[in-house]
C-alpha angles and dihedrals in degrees: 000000000000103000093201084082086075098044095100090055092054092047089067122089116252168230094121134206111215118189128186118195112196119228113256134180109266115246141160089269094051095107094050092044090050092053090052092047092049091049090059092047092048092051090050093051093046090051089053091053106269114149130229094259096062092038092051091048091053093044093052090052096045099044099035096050121095105256110187121108089358088070090070090070102038128218142246120215131188123189142164134204095249103037105030120213111010100170131027114167139153111262120204096205122177111262111268096025090122132209119299139185134195134186104193145144090256127027116266100233102147094105091048093049092049093052092046090052091047093050120090123218110218134187101209118198119192101190137191134162095276099047142296145268107234119199131187105211140171115214127197130171115273093013139100113248113276105225115213096175143352135189140166115237111202120193118242096228112121095196118096109261095208112103116229121229124236140068102253118123091242090054091050090053091049090048091052091050090050091052090049090050092052090049090050091050091050091052089053091051093049092048090054090048089056091057096045093046092054091055102034099039097206123194091220139024108212119198115204137157130058113016097229094043095051090045090056091047090050092053092053097048115120117234096266093053093040089059089057096045125125127164124231109197099177128082130337136192102296095107143338094282091052091048091051092050091049093047091051091053091047089055090050091050091049093050091049092048093048091052092046091051093048091051091049091051091050090052091049090050093051092047091047093050090055093053104035093258097112141038136191137196130066101275099041092048092046090051092049090048092053089052092052090243098125115105097170126013110214121209131181111240098235101026129087122207130218098245097030097131091048093047093051092049094048094045091048089053091052096047095249127153131231129219141163139250123190121263112266094038090123101251109161108242090354098284138095140156141215107222136224090210135000120273129200114253 
């Protein structure tokens, strides 16, 4: 995760109210349940010292927002007395995490950053001979895909893409034209994928849909997109069962990618420690962060660290990134850093 996304939050003057709303299954009672949940959160913030201005700003945002399907993913909110709501983002919390509230000198964004790092941005292409449905999705374990955008890309070929049967010369000519039309449509799809990838910056490009169509798309991918490519051979968008099968495979792909990335980060940390390009432990990481030496802040998924709020603020201000390693990696006090330059211990 690029922590500069949070820089504007840290530029505000605290104290900060941080609220986590757990994802719940939408129901007819969702609105009433939300009001009850917010009442408990508001009482907790008031008891910690938050004033009416910040509480009213949060309440207006929570209760006035449409809260249907979005409720399944939860939200994180940050607000101050003087500036109101500074951050309002979906939060893919693990089921059962519960709601939480904080009134602190710095915002408590460790849980949000961890889930963002654990989530996988995917460009999902469901292809056929005529075109493709292209979806921009965020996948996290135990959650339905969170769709950020979807569009249908139709090829510009005017010739029918269905190949005729028969051995006559005319049929062969029609078949060749159909193949050329399909190829032209694939080129249109790939060109659109180039544009979307440059804006969306997915971690993976997932090809789904008809076997032949996705194979042709795969062959036309430029090097950058080919490096991101993964196949999904189950389901599609034909009906609800196909959608469910595809979503299940997307979750499996996301889990595998998240684990692969965490393992890669652990290997980079071990190599960096051996050559002065990494540190771990609360005090060494804090010192490196204050010097602007942190390239990537490494957090264990299930472990908090003593100066977490300070580390996130300092790393956001110095344009660092954050990422995860699995618990049990051996990070002292649950925190480490890959460095831009060596620092003296």
